[in-house]
Tab-separated table of C-alpha atoms and ligand atoms in Angstrom:
chain	number	residue	atom	x	y	z
L	3	MET	CA	61.916	182.805	-23.335
L	4	LYS	CA	58.908	182.684	-20.794
L	5	GLN	CA	56.412	179.871	-20.786
L	6	LEU	CA	54.180	180.226	-24.008
L	7	ASP	CA	50.813	179.196	-24.680
L	8	ILE	CA	51.089	177.117	-27.935
L	9	GLY	CA	48.542	175.809	-30.353
L	10	VAL	CA	49.767	173.027	-32.920
L	11	VAL	CA	47.282	172.483	-35.814
L	12	GLY	CA	47.602	168.972	-37.243
L	13	ALA	CA	48.629	165.925	-35.497
L	14	GLY	CA	51.002	164.361	-38.324
L	15	PRO	CA	54.602	163.858	-37.968
L	16	ALA	CA	55.640	167.729	-37.910
L	17	GLY	CA	52.720	168.556	-35.283
L	18	LEU	CA	53.262	165.725	-32.931
L	19	ALA	CA	57.289	165.985	-32.994
L	20	VAL	CA	57.151	169.725	-32.195
L	21	ALA	CA	54.587	169.338	-29.388
L	22	LEU	CA	56.857	166.867	-27.782
L	23	PHE	CA	59.993	169.111	-28.097
L	24	LEU	CA	57.853	172.206	-26.750
L	25	SER	CA	55.981	170.667	-23.937
L	26	ARG	CA	59.236	169.223	-22.677
L	27	ALA	CA	60.971	172.710	-22.828
L	28	GLY	CA	58.056	173.511	-20.334
L	29	HIS	CA	55.519	175.318	-22.844
L	30	ARG	CA	51.867	174.940	-22.450
L	31	VAL	CA	51.127	172.910	-25.539
L	32	GLU	CA	47.876	171.836	-27.175
L	33	ILE	CA	47.470	169.858	-30.607
L	34	LEU	CA	44.266	170.498	-32.725
L	35	GLU	CA	43.301	167.842	-35.330
L	36	ARG	CA	40.502	167.829	-37.894
L	37	PHE	CA	39.969	164.177	-37.642
L	38	ASP	CA	37.943	162.876	-34.693
L	39	THR	CA	40.409	160.237	-34.178
L	40	PRO	CA	44.104	161.085	-34.896
L	41	ALA	CA	45.327	158.744	-37.339
L	42	PRO	CA	48.188	158.134	-40.275
L	43	VAL	CA	47.224	158.835	-43.854
L	44	GLY	CA	48.769	156.961	-46.831
L	45	SER	CA	51.156	153.943	-47.105
L	46	GLY	CA	54.817	153.596	-46.342
L	47	LEU	CA	57.650	156.120	-46.355
L	48	LEU	CA	61.310	155.687	-46.087
L	49	MET	CA	62.892	157.736	-42.872
L	50	GLN	CA	66.215	158.850	-43.628
L	51	PRO	CA	69.098	159.634	-41.245
L	52	ALA	CA	68.225	163.104	-41.007
L	53	GLY	CA	64.647	162.185	-39.861
L	54	LEU	CA	65.907	159.360	-37.570
L	55	THR	CA	68.198	161.823	-35.989
L	56	VAL	CA	65.475	163.981	-34.630
L	57	LEU	CA	63.324	161.007	-33.574
L	58	ALA	CA	66.554	159.961	-31.723
L	59	ALA	CA	66.721	163.358	-29.928
L	60	LEU	CA	63.138	162.673	-29.008
L	61	GLY	CA	64.441	159.174	-27.408
L	62	LEU	CA	62.358	157.430	-29.849
L	63	PHE	CA	64.988	155.722	-32.044
L	64	ASP	CA	64.562	152.399	-30.565
L	65	THR	CA	60.913	152.262	-30.776
L	66	ILE	CA	60.944	153.195	-34.523
L	67	GLN	CA	63.570	151.001	-35.290
L	68	ALA	CA	61.913	147.967	-33.840
L	69	ARG	CA	58.641	148.797	-36.250
L	70	GLY	CA	60.723	149.889	-39.484
L	71	ASN	CA	62.636	147.720	-41.725
L	72	ARG	CA	66.463	148.934	-42.527
L	73	ILE	CA	67.069	149.731	-45.835
L	74	ASP	CA	70.555	149.744	-47.369
L	75	ARG	CA	70.028	150.680	-50.840
L	76	LEU	CA	67.757	152.194	-53.517
L	77	HIS	CA	67.713	150.225	-56.660
L	78	GLY	CA	66.099	150.834	-59.767
L	79	ALA	CA	66.074	149.325	-63.213
L	80	ASP	CA	64.916	149.576	-66.607
L	81	ALA	CA	61.783	147.304	-66.787
L	82	VAL	CA	62.113	146.289	-70.516
L	83	SER	CA	65.987	145.686	-70.787
L	84	GLY	CA	66.875	145.132	-67.078
L	85	ARG	CA	69.456	147.545	-67.058
L	86	THR	CA	70.245	149.310	-63.617
L	87	VAL	CA	69.426	153.028	-63.897
L	88	LEU	CA	69.798	153.947	-60.101
L	89	ASP	CA	72.092	152.185	-57.586
L	90	VAL	CA	72.482	154.356	-54.542
L	91	ARG	CA	74.039	152.869	-51.401
L	92	TYR	CA	73.786	154.580	-48.110
L	93	ASP	CA	77.226	153.006	-47.249
L	94	ALA	CA	79.027	154.900	-50.339
L	95	ALA	CA	79.181	157.698	-47.842
L	96	PRO	CA	81.300	157.358	-44.599
L	97	GLY	CA	79.533	157.058	-41.132
L	98	GLY	CA	77.443	153.862	-41.304
L	99	ARG	CA	74.066	155.669	-42.229
L	100	TYR	CA	71.198	153.855	-43.404
L	101	GLY	CA	67.504	154.263	-44.020
L	102	LEU	CA	64.388	152.828	-42.154
L	103	ALA	CA	61.130	152.047	-44.358
L	104	VAL	CA	58.241	152.383	-42.046
L	105	GLN	CA	54.543	152.053	-42.364
L	106	ARG	CA	53.004	155.413	-41.793
L	107	ALA	CA	50.936	153.658	-39.116
L	108	ALA	CA	54.349	152.949	-37.273
L	109	LEU	CA	55.644	156.543	-37.479
L	110	PHE	CA	52.276	157.833	-36.445
L	111	ASN	CA	52.182	155.367	-33.510
L	112	THR	CA	55.630	156.176	-32.181
L	113	LEU	CA	55.035	159.921	-31.905
L	114	HIS	CA	51.269	159.606	-30.799
L	115	ASP	CA	52.291	157.082	-28.088
L	116	ALA	CA	54.939	159.676	-26.762
L	117	VAL	CA	52.354	162.543	-26.977
L	118	VAL	CA	49.889	160.571	-24.923
L	119	ALA	CA	52.529	159.510	-22.590
L	120	ASP	CA	53.629	163.141	-22.013
L	121	GLY	CA	50.178	164.095	-21.182
L	122	ILE	CA	49.821	166.632	-24.302
L	123	PRO	CA	46.164	167.220	-24.803
L	124	ILE	CA	44.973	166.652	-28.530
L	125	ARG	CA	41.276	168.254	-29.540
L	126	THR	CA	40.163	166.284	-32.176
L	127	GLY	CA	37.359	167.060	-34.831
L	128	ILE	CA	38.434	170.538	-35.168
L	129	ASN	CA	39.090	171.745	-38.592
L	130	LEU	CA	41.093	175.012	-38.495
L	131	ALA	CA	40.493	177.555	-41.383
L	132	SER	CA	42.007	180.886	-40.227
L	133	THR	CA	43.886	183.043	-37.850
L	134	VAL	CA	43.692	186.449	-36.684
L	135	GLN	CA	46.616	188.309	-34.933
L	136	HIS	CA	45.164	190.442	-32.131
L	137	GLY	CA	48.122	192.387	-30.491
L	138	GLU	CA	50.767	189.719	-29.325
L	139	ARG	CA	48.168	186.597	-29.430
L	140	VAL	CA	46.804	184.705	-32.262
L	141	ILE	CA	43.363	183.524	-32.512
L	142	LEU	CA	42.533	180.393	-34.253
L	143	ARG	CA	39.055	179.945	-35.912
L	144	ASP	CA	37.383	176.855	-37.504
L	145	GLN	CA	35.502	176.606	-40.719
L	146	ALA	CA	32.663	177.874	-39.295
L	147	SER	CA	34.462	181.141	-38.200
L	148	ARG	CA	34.150	179.907	-34.536
L	149	VAL	CA	36.818	180.959	-32.115
L	150	VAL	CA	38.789	177.777	-31.010
L	151	GLY	CA	41.835	178.960	-29.376
L	152	ASP	CA	43.846	181.964	-28.207
L	153	TYR	CA	47.635	181.680	-28.145
L	154	ASP	CA	51.111	183.171	-27.958
L	155	LEU	CA	52.014	181.163	-30.981
L	156	VAL	CA	50.334	178.914	-33.311
L	157	ILE	CA	52.196	176.406	-35.155
L	158	ASP	CA	50.710	175.554	-38.481
L	159	ALA	CA	51.599	171.789	-39.118
L	160	SER	CA	48.294	171.058	-41.295
L	161	GLY	CA	50.234	169.445	-44.409
L	162	ALA	CA	50.285	170.299	-47.973
L	163	ARG	CA	46.697	171.674	-48.299
L	164	SER	CA	47.033	173.974	-45.339
L	165	LEU	CA	44.388	176.773	-45.263
L	166	LEU	CA	46.129	178.892	-42.649
L	167	ALA	CA	49.131	178.949	-44.723
L	168	ALA	CA	47.103	179.829	-47.857
L	169	GLY	CA	45.249	182.415	-46.155
L	170	SER	CA	48.687	184.244	-44.798
L	171	THR	CA	50.696	186.948	-45.963
L	172	SER	CA	53.382	184.029	-46.810
L	173	ALA	CA	50.704	181.909	-49.070
L	174	PRO	CA	52.765	179.852	-51.416
L	175	THR	CA	52.167	179.682	-55.039
L	176	ILE	CA	51.012	176.240	-55.486
L	177	ARG	CA	52.247	174.015	-58.555
L	178	ASP	CA	50.113	170.927	-58.849
L	179	LEU	CA	52.508	168.054	-60.387
L	180	THR	CA	51.224	166.283	-63.325
L	181	TYR	CA	52.288	162.875	-62.263
L	182	GLY	CA	51.012	161.142	-58.641
L	183	ALA	CA	50.703	157.643	-57.759
L	184	PHE	CA	48.565	154.726	-56.526
L	185	TRP	CA	49.895	153.393	-53.154
L	186	ALA	CA	48.970	150.319	-51.290
L	187	THR	CA	50.174	148.815	-48.114
L	188	LEU	CA	50.204	144.874	-48.717
L	189	ASP	CA	51.371	141.897	-46.940
L	190	GLY	CA	55.094	141.093	-47.294
L	191	ALA	CA	55.223	137.595	-45.805
L	192	GLY	CA	55.890	134.917	-48.180
L	193	ALA	CA	56.785	136.953	-51.221
L	194	ALA	CA	60.341	136.906	-52.688
L	195	HIS	CA	61.707	140.332	-52.494
L	196	ASP	CA	64.688	141.993	-51.383
L	197	ARG	CA	63.958	143.444	-47.839
L	198	THR	CA	66.860	145.697	-47.765
L	199	ALA	CA	66.168	147.805	-50.491
L	200	LEU	CA	63.612	150.380	-52.069
L	201	LEU	CA	63.156	148.732	-55.325
L	202	GLN	CA	61.810	150.538	-58.430
L	203	ARG	CA	61.168	149.426	-62.275
L	204	TYR	CA	61.085	152.102	-65.126
L	205	ASP	CA	59.693	152.384	-68.590
L	206	LYS	CA	61.210	155.715	-69.668
L	207	ALA	CA	59.980	158.157	-67.291
L	208	LYS	CA	56.093	157.327	-67.781
L	209	VAL	CA	56.170	154.219	-65.846
L	210	MET	CA	57.596	153.716	-62.551
L	211	ILE	CA	56.642	150.725	-60.046
L	212	GLY	CA	57.748	150.647	-56.622
L	213	LEU	CA	58.169	148.132	-53.682
L	214	LEU	CA	59.207	149.221	-50.095
L	215	PRO	CA	59.296	146.638	-47.471
L	216	ALA	CA	58.069	148.914	-44.874
L	217	GLY	CA	58.159	146.568	-41.349
L	218	ARG	CA	55.262	146.862	-38.900
L	219	ALA	CA	52.989	149.139	-37.657
L	220	THR	CA	53.471	148.056	-33.925
L	221	VAL	CA	55.935	145.165	-32.870
L	222	GLY	CA	54.249	141.628	-33.164
L	223	ASP	CA	52.071	142.659	-36.246
L	224	PRO	CA	52.867	141.320	-39.809
L	225	ASP	CA	55.218	143.023	-42.108
L	226	LYS	CA	53.870	144.859	-44.904
L	227	VAL	CA	55.433	146.133	-48.126
L	228	ALA	CA	54.368	149.551	-49.635
L	229	PHE	CA	53.589	149.360	-53.294
L	230	PHE	CA	53.270	151.943	-56.023
L	231	TRP	CA	52.136	152.913	-59.347
L	232	SER	CA	52.945	156.385	-60.638
L	233	LEU	CA	50.339	157.600	-63.268
L	234	LYS	CA	49.261	160.840	-64.378
L	235	ILE	CA	46.382	162.480	-62.590
L	236	ALA	CA	44.406	162.998	-65.848
L	237	ASP	CA	44.683	159.286	-66.672
L	238	VAL	CA	43.241	158.115	-63.395
L	239	GLU	CA	39.366	157.528	-64.777
L	240	ALA	CA	40.588	156.141	-67.804
L	241	VAL	CA	42.854	153.434	-66.197
L	242	LYS	CA	39.990	152.817	-63.669
L	243	ALA	CA	37.619	152.280	-66.672
L	244	ALA	CA	39.912	149.549	-68.414
L	245	GLY	CA	39.574	147.607	-65.192
L	246	LEU	CA	41.662	146.241	-62.392
L	247	SER	CA	42.704	142.952	-64.405
L	248	ARG	CA	43.959	145.186	-67.256
L	249	TRP	CA	46.020	147.363	-64.897
L	250	LYS	CA	47.408	144.378	-63.268
L	251	SER	CA	48.404	142.744	-66.741
L	252	VAL	CA	50.363	145.822	-67.530
L	253	ILE	CA	52.279	145.813	-64.382
L	254	LEU	CA	52.844	142.269	-64.425
L	255	ASP	CA	54.406	142.671	-68.099
L	256	TYR	CA	56.826	145.028	-66.677
L	257	TRP	CA	57.626	143.334	-63.226
L	258	PRO	CA	56.459	139.446	-62.602
L	259	ASP	CA	57.614	139.673	-59.045
L	260	CYS	CA	54.615	142.014	-58.259
L	261	GLN	CA	52.295	138.845	-58.479
L	262	PRO	CA	51.853	138.075	-55.051
L	263	PHE	CA	51.311	141.867	-54.190
L	264	LEU	CA	48.850	142.113	-56.920
L	265	ASP	CA	47.020	139.248	-55.932
L	266	GLN	CA	46.240	140.972	-52.831
L	267	ILE	CA	44.544	143.873	-54.757
L	268	GLY	CA	40.683	143.108	-55.211
L	269	ASP	CA	39.234	146.726	-55.642
L	270	TRP	CA	40.443	150.041	-56.416
L	271	ASP	CA	39.403	151.041	-52.767
L	272	GLN	CA	42.655	149.458	-51.747
L	273	LEU	CA	44.438	151.961	-53.570
L	274	THR	CA	45.036	155.184	-52.476
L	275	LEU	CA	45.708	157.983	-54.905
L	276	ALA	CA	48.594	160.582	-53.710
L	277	ARG	CA	48.560	163.841	-55.863
L	278	TYR	CA	51.711	165.932	-55.315
L	279	ALA	CA	52.098	169.779	-55.231
L	280	HIS	CA	55.295	171.789	-55.343
L	281	ARG	CA	55.012	174.873	-52.804
L	282	THR	CA	57.117	176.777	-50.514
L	283	ALA	CA	55.791	179.332	-47.855
L	284	LEU	CA	58.235	182.340	-47.537
L	285	PRO	CA	58.871	183.450	-45.088
L	286	PRO	CA	57.730	180.244	-42.882
L	287	PHE	CA	55.953	182.396	-40.797
L	288	SER	CA	53.486	185.498	-40.801
L	289	GLY	CA	53.095	187.492	-37.265
L	290	ASN	CA	52.920	184.600	-34.559
L	291	LEU	CA	51.732	182.171	-36.789
L	292	VAL	CA	54.528	179.759	-38.163
L	293	PHE	CA	54.481	176.955	-40.774
L	294	ILE	CA	56.493	173.491	-40.450
L	295	GLY	CA	56.421	170.438	-42.405
L	296	ASP	CA	54.304	170.246	-45.490
L	297	SER	CA	52.515	173.356	-44.683
L	298	ALA	CA	55.960	175.263	-44.902
L	299	HIS	CA	57.264	173.250	-48.171
L	300	SER	CA	55.727	170.322	-50.041
L	301	THR	CA	56.949	168.684	-53.004
L	302	SER	CA	56.764	165.317	-54.945
L	303	PRO	CA	58.294	162.508	-52.722
L	304	GLN	CA	60.701	161.135	-55.468
L	305	LEU	CA	63.752	162.083	-52.884
L	306	GLY	CA	61.935	160.801	-50.119
L	307	GLN	CA	62.453	163.751	-47.761
L	308	GLY	CA	59.149	165.210	-46.728
L	309	ALA	CA	58.504	163.466	-43.375
L	310	ASN	CA	62.296	164.034	-42.590
L	311	MET	CA	62.159	167.752	-43.438
L	312	ALA	CA	59.005	168.136	-41.129
L	313	LEU	CA	60.786	166.537	-38.247
L	314	LEU	CA	64.000	168.697	-38.967
L	315	ASP	CA	61.494	171.766	-38.891
L	316	ALA	CA	60.192	170.584	-35.531
L	317	ALA	CA	63.501	170.339	-34.078
L	318	ALA	CA	64.798	173.561	-35.587
L	319	LEU	CA	61.782	175.414	-34.361
L	320	SER	CA	62.249	174.312	-30.872
L	321	HIS	CA	65.590	175.039	-30.976
L	322	ALA	CA	65.280	178.695	-31.816
L	323	LEU	CA	62.637	179.082	-29.320
L	324	SER	CA	64.880	177.868	-26.369
L	325	THR	CA	67.869	180.210	-27.792
L	326	SER	CA	65.824	183.611	-28.764
L	327	GLY	CA	64.465	186.240	-26.187
L	328	ASP	CA	61.445	186.671	-27.869
L	329	ILE	CA	58.894	185.249	-30.611
L	330	PRO	CA	59.768	187.386	-33.274
L	331	SER	CA	63.542	186.773	-33.148
L	332	ALA	CA	62.853	183.291	-32.722
L	333	LEU	CA	60.939	182.912	-35.829
L	334	LYS	CA	63.470	184.691	-37.723
L	335	ALA	CA	66.059	182.414	-36.216
L	336	TYR	CA	64.209	179.325	-37.453
L	337	ALA	CA	63.685	180.502	-40.955
L	338	ARG	CA	67.403	181.079	-41.030
L	339	ALA	CA	68.176	177.885	-39.548
L	340	ARG	CA	66.097	175.679	-42.107
L	341	ARG	CA	66.438	177.903	-45.294
L	342	ASN	CA	69.477	176.833	-46.983
L	343	HIS	CA	68.390	172.778	-46.291
L	344	VAL	CA	64.935	173.484	-47.731
L	345	ARG	CA	66.113	175.678	-50.479
L	346	LEU	CA	68.412	172.918	-51.842
L	347	PHE	CA	65.807	169.893	-51.282
L	348	GLN	CA	63.041	171.813	-52.876
L	349	MET	CA	65.362	172.562	-55.865
L	350	LEU	CA	66.690	168.788	-55.980
L	351	SER	CA	63.091	167.180	-55.911
L	352	LEU	CA	61.952	169.805	-58.799
L	353	ALA	CA	65.052	168.883	-60.898
L	354	PHE	CA	64.936	165.132	-60.282
L	355	THR	CA	61.375	164.650	-60.620
L	356	PRO	CA	61.096	164.937	-64.344
L	357	PHE	CA	63.558	162.198	-64.712
L	358	TYR	CA	61.227	159.630	-63.142
L	359	GLN	CA	57.831	161.185	-63.761
L	360	SER	CA	57.164	162.893	-66.948
L	361	ASP	CA	56.297	162.335	-70.640
L	362	SER	CA	59.806	163.269	-71.890
L	363	THR	CA	61.644	160.461	-73.617
L	364	ALA	CA	64.714	162.695	-74.093
L	365	ILE	CA	65.197	163.171	-70.156
L	366	ALA	CA	64.721	159.418	-69.496
L	367	TRP	CA	67.363	158.765	-72.257
L	368	VAL	CA	69.930	161.137	-70.419
L	369	ARG	CA	68.867	159.291	-67.085
L	370	ASP	CA	69.326	155.720	-68.369
L	371	ARG	CA	72.646	156.607	-70.406
L	372	LEU	CA	74.552	159.321	-69.053
L	373	VAL	CA	73.155	159.819	-65.489
L	374	SER	CA	73.622	156.127	-64.571
L	375	THR	CA	77.182	156.061	-65.892
L	376	ILE	CA	78.299	159.221	-64.100
L	377	ALA	CA	76.594	158.072	-60.990
L	378	LYS	CA	79.083	155.346	-60.657
L	379	VAL	CA	82.132	157.732	-60.916
L	380	PRO	CA	83.489	158.930	-57.485
L	381	PRO	CA	82.582	161.128	-55.710
L	382	MET	CA	79.226	160.637	-57.126
L	383	PRO	CA	78.186	157.451	-55.072
L	384	GLY	CA	79.012	159.282	-52.000
L	385	PHE	CA	77.411	162.548	-53.100
L	386	LEU	CA	74.361	160.966	-53.988
L	387	ALA	CA	74.128	158.657	-50.835
L	388	ALA	CA	74.448	162.291	-48.979
L	389	ILE	CA	71.530	163.507	-51.135
L	390	VAL	CA	69.322	160.559	-50.364
L	391	ALA	CA	70.280	160.702	-46.598
L	392	GLY	CA	68.996	164.444	-46.407
L	393	THR	CA	72.544	165.226	-45.188
L	394	VAL	CA	74.217	166.730	-48.297
L	395	ILE	CA	74.482	170.066	-46.425
L	396	ASP	CA	74.213	169.551	-42.513
L	397	PRO	CA	70.752	169.824	-41.454
L	398	PHE	CA	71.652	169.088	-37.528
L	399	LYS	CA	73.924	172.017	-36.280
L	400	SER	CA	71.294	174.820	-37.037
L	401	ALA	CA	68.745	172.624	-35.298
L	402	GLY	CA	70.562	172.148	-32.336
L	403	LEU	CA	70.992	168.558	-32.964
L	404	THR	CA	73.862	166.153	-33.289
L	405	GLU	CA	73.655	163.469	-35.746
L	406	HIS	CA	72.795	160.024	-34.471
L	407	ASP	CA	75.462	157.471	-33.842
L	408	TRP	CA	75.030	155.027	-36.775
L	409	LEU	CA	77.604	152.773	-35.950
L	410	SER	CA	76.903	151.856	-32.322
L	411	GLN	CA	73.041	151.349	-33.203
L	412	ARG	CA	74.020	149.408	-36.542
L	413	SER	CA	75.278	146.133	-34.342
L	414	GLN	CA	72.297	146.614	-32.126
L	415	ALA	CA	69.985	146.472	-35.171
L	416	ASP	CA	71.873	143.517	-36.603
L	417	THR	CA	71.196	141.834	-33.440
L	418	ALA	CA	67.609	142.453	-33.308
L	419	LEU	CA	66.582	141.549	-36.866
L	420	PRO	CA	68.705	138.324	-37.843
L	421	GLU	CA	66.214	137.478	-40.600
L	422	VAL	CA	66.782	140.862	-42.421
L	423	ASN	CA	70.440	140.251	-42.104
L	424	ALA	CA	70.097	136.870	-43.756
L	425	ALA	CA	68.085	138.647	-46.661
L	426	ARG	CA	70.730	141.303	-46.789
L	427	SER	CA	73.814	138.986	-46.951
L	428	SER	CA	72.084	136.632	-49.691
L	429	ALA	CA	70.509	139.765	-51.593
L	430	GLN	CA	71.755	140.304	-55.141
L	431	ILE	CA	70.285	142.213	-57.887
N	521	FAD	C1	52.565	158.901	-51.720
N	521	FAD	C2	53.753	159.825	-50.948
N	521	FAD	C3	54.817	159.131	-50.381
N	521	FAD	C4	55.766	159.840	-49.705
N	521	FAD	N1	56.960	159.099	-49.184
N	521	FAD	C5	57.722	159.830	-48.256
N	521	FAD	C6	59.016	159.084	-47.922
N	521	FAD	O1	59.495	157.885	-48.499
N	521	FAD	N2	59.832	159.706	-46.798
N	521	FAD	C7	59.183	160.980	-46.541
N	521	FAD	O2	60.471	161.479	-45.647
N	521	FAD	N3	58.334	161.392	-47.100
N	521	FAD	C8	57.526	160.971	-47.891
N	521	FAD	N4	56.364	161.871	-48.194
N	521	FAD	C9	55.974	162.781	-47.782
N	521	FAD	C10	55.390	162.881	-46.232
N	521	FAD	O3	54.134	162.104	-46.365
N	521	FAD	C11	55.192	164.280	-45.694
N	521	FAD	O4	56.150	165.064	-45.966
N	521	FAD	C12	54.902	164.220	-44.258
N	521	FAD	O5	53.784	163.331	-44.133
N	521	FAD	C13	54.434	165.912	-43.979
N	521	FAD	O6	54.344	165.582	-42.469
N	521	FAD	P1	53.341	166.795	-41.843
N	521	FAD	O7	53.299	166.636	-40.412
N	521	FAD	O8	53.983	168.434	-42.268
N	521	FAD	O9	51.768	166.881	-42.753
N	521	FAD	P2	50.677	165.676	-42.818
N	521	FAD	O10	51.339	164.373	-42.634
N	521	FAD	O11	50.328	165.930	-44.077
N	521	FAD	O12	50.003	165.892	-41.684
N	521	FAD	C14	48.826	166.994	-41.492
N	521	FAD	C15	47.817	166.580	-40.245
N	521	FAD	O13	47.367	167.897	-40.392
N	521	FAD	C16	45.929	167.587	-40.212
N	521	FAD	N5	45.013	168.389	-40.767
N	521	FAD	C17	45.127	169.158	-42.167
N	521	FAD	N6	44.171	170.134	-42.332
N	521	FAD	C18	43.897	170.589	-40.922
N	521	FAD	C19	42.973	171.269	-40.451
N	521	FAD	N7	42.478	172.480	-41.582
N	521	FAD	N8	42.735	171.624	-39.312
N	521	FAD	C20	43.178	170.383	-38.460
N	521	FAD	N9	43.985	169.722	-38.722
N	521	FAD	C21	44.433	169.589	-40.034
N	521	FAD	C22	45.847	166.420	-41.063
N	521	FAD	O14	44.481	165.616	-40.570
N	521	FAD	C23	46.914	165.412	-40.500
N	521	FAD	O15	46.815	164.923	-39.240
N	521	FAD	C24	55.430	160.922	-48.988
N	521	FAD	C25	54.213	161.620	-49.481
N	521	FAD	C26	53.360	160.830	-50.276
N	521	FAD	C27	51.844	161.634	-50.516
C-alpha cells in the first residue's frame, strides 16, 4: 500500500495504539482529540492476555507491567451467605496467562508517551462531528461544521458515543443498559485486601460491589484500588438524596472490608457514574471511514474486554492495511479479521450481564446454584479462563500477532514485584 494520510479521531487506547502501528508502518498519521489536554477518563480496568499481547507487539509490555498489578483470579461471593459464586483462575487454562489490573492513567500514559516519543502529532480541542466522502478522500468536520482535515482514511476511535459512527451508514442501534456503576480510584496502601484478585460481592443480581487492585499510574506513584458499586441509572438521584452515610452503611453491611476505602470518600464528586450501552456498528466501516474500539462495538464491562478489544482492533486494522493492495480491500479484510471475535464477545457480554446486573432473582438463583456448580466441572474452568483472557477463539492470527510468551515474562514479573508474590502466596479466600 502507498503511504496514506490518516486522521485518527480520539486519543483513547484504540486511537493511540492504531496511530503507533500505522505511523511505524510508514503512514502520515495525526490524532485529533476533543479534550484540550488528552487525558484518561475513568478508574481502573483489567487488561487481559489478548490486549497485553497487542501492547507487547508495540514494545510496551514491560512498561505496562511495571505500572500494573498482576491478577491471577476473579473471585465473587454472595455477600449474605459468603458462598463462592464465581472463581475463575487464569491458570485453569494452559500457557501461563494472567491479567494485569491497571489504572486508566497507566494505560493512557504508556500509549501516550510512546506516541509523543514517535513524534506523532496530536491536535487537541477539536470536537469532530461529521465526515464527507469526497472522491477517494474523507473530509472531517467539527461541531461548527468547520473543515478540520482531509485524509485518505479516517479512523474513528472516539468511543461509545461516537458522533461519526452515529452519522454513518453503519450507525449501530443503541441499547442503553439499565444498570451502570459508581467508580472511584482510592488509595490501596495499608488496607488489607487480596492484591492478586478482582474481588466481588453480590446480593442476587441487584447488588454488585467490586475491588480491583489497580497498580500505579507511573512507577514510583502510590498503588491504587478501583472500587465499584453497581446500581440502576434510574436510582442514582434517590441514592444520592438518601446521603453518602446511608450509601456507605449499605455497603459496609454487605462487605465490612470496604471500610478503609469508603473512609476515603467524602463527596459524591469522588465517584464517577459509568453508563453502559450495547451497540455494534456493522460493517465497521463506511466508505473510507473505519471504526475501531468502542466506536465499533461497546457493551457492559462485565467481561472486562473493551479496552482489550480496542487494542486488537488497532492491530487488526494495521495488519489489514499492510497486507492489502488498496483501502477498500483492507477495510473488508479488517472487518473479516475481527468479525467472529467481536460477535462472540458481544454475545457473551449480553448473555452474562443479567447474571450480575438485573432485577431478576431467578437468574441470580441459577447463577448461585447451577452456574457456580457447573463452573467447577472440567472442562469448564479452562473454558471460563479462556473467556476471561479473551482467547476463547484465537484473536491473534487474524490480527497478524503472535501471542505473548507468558511463561518467560512470568518469571520476570515475579522478580519485579516481590511484595505481590508474598500476598499471592498467602492469599486464601
Ligand atoms: C466502568 C467501566 C469499566 C470498564 N472496565 C474495563 C475492563 O476492566 N477491561 C477492559 O478491557 N475494558 C473495560 N472497560 C471498557 C473500556 O473502558 C473501553 O472499551 C475502552 O476505553 C475503549 O477504548 P476506545 O479508545 O475505543 O474509546 P475511549 O476510551 O472512550 O476513548 C475515546 C477518545 O475519543 C475522544 N473523543 C470522543 N468524542 C470525540 C469527538 N467527537 N471528537 C474528538 N475526540 C473525541 C475521547 O475524549 C477519548 O479520548 C470499562 C468501561 C467502563 C465504563
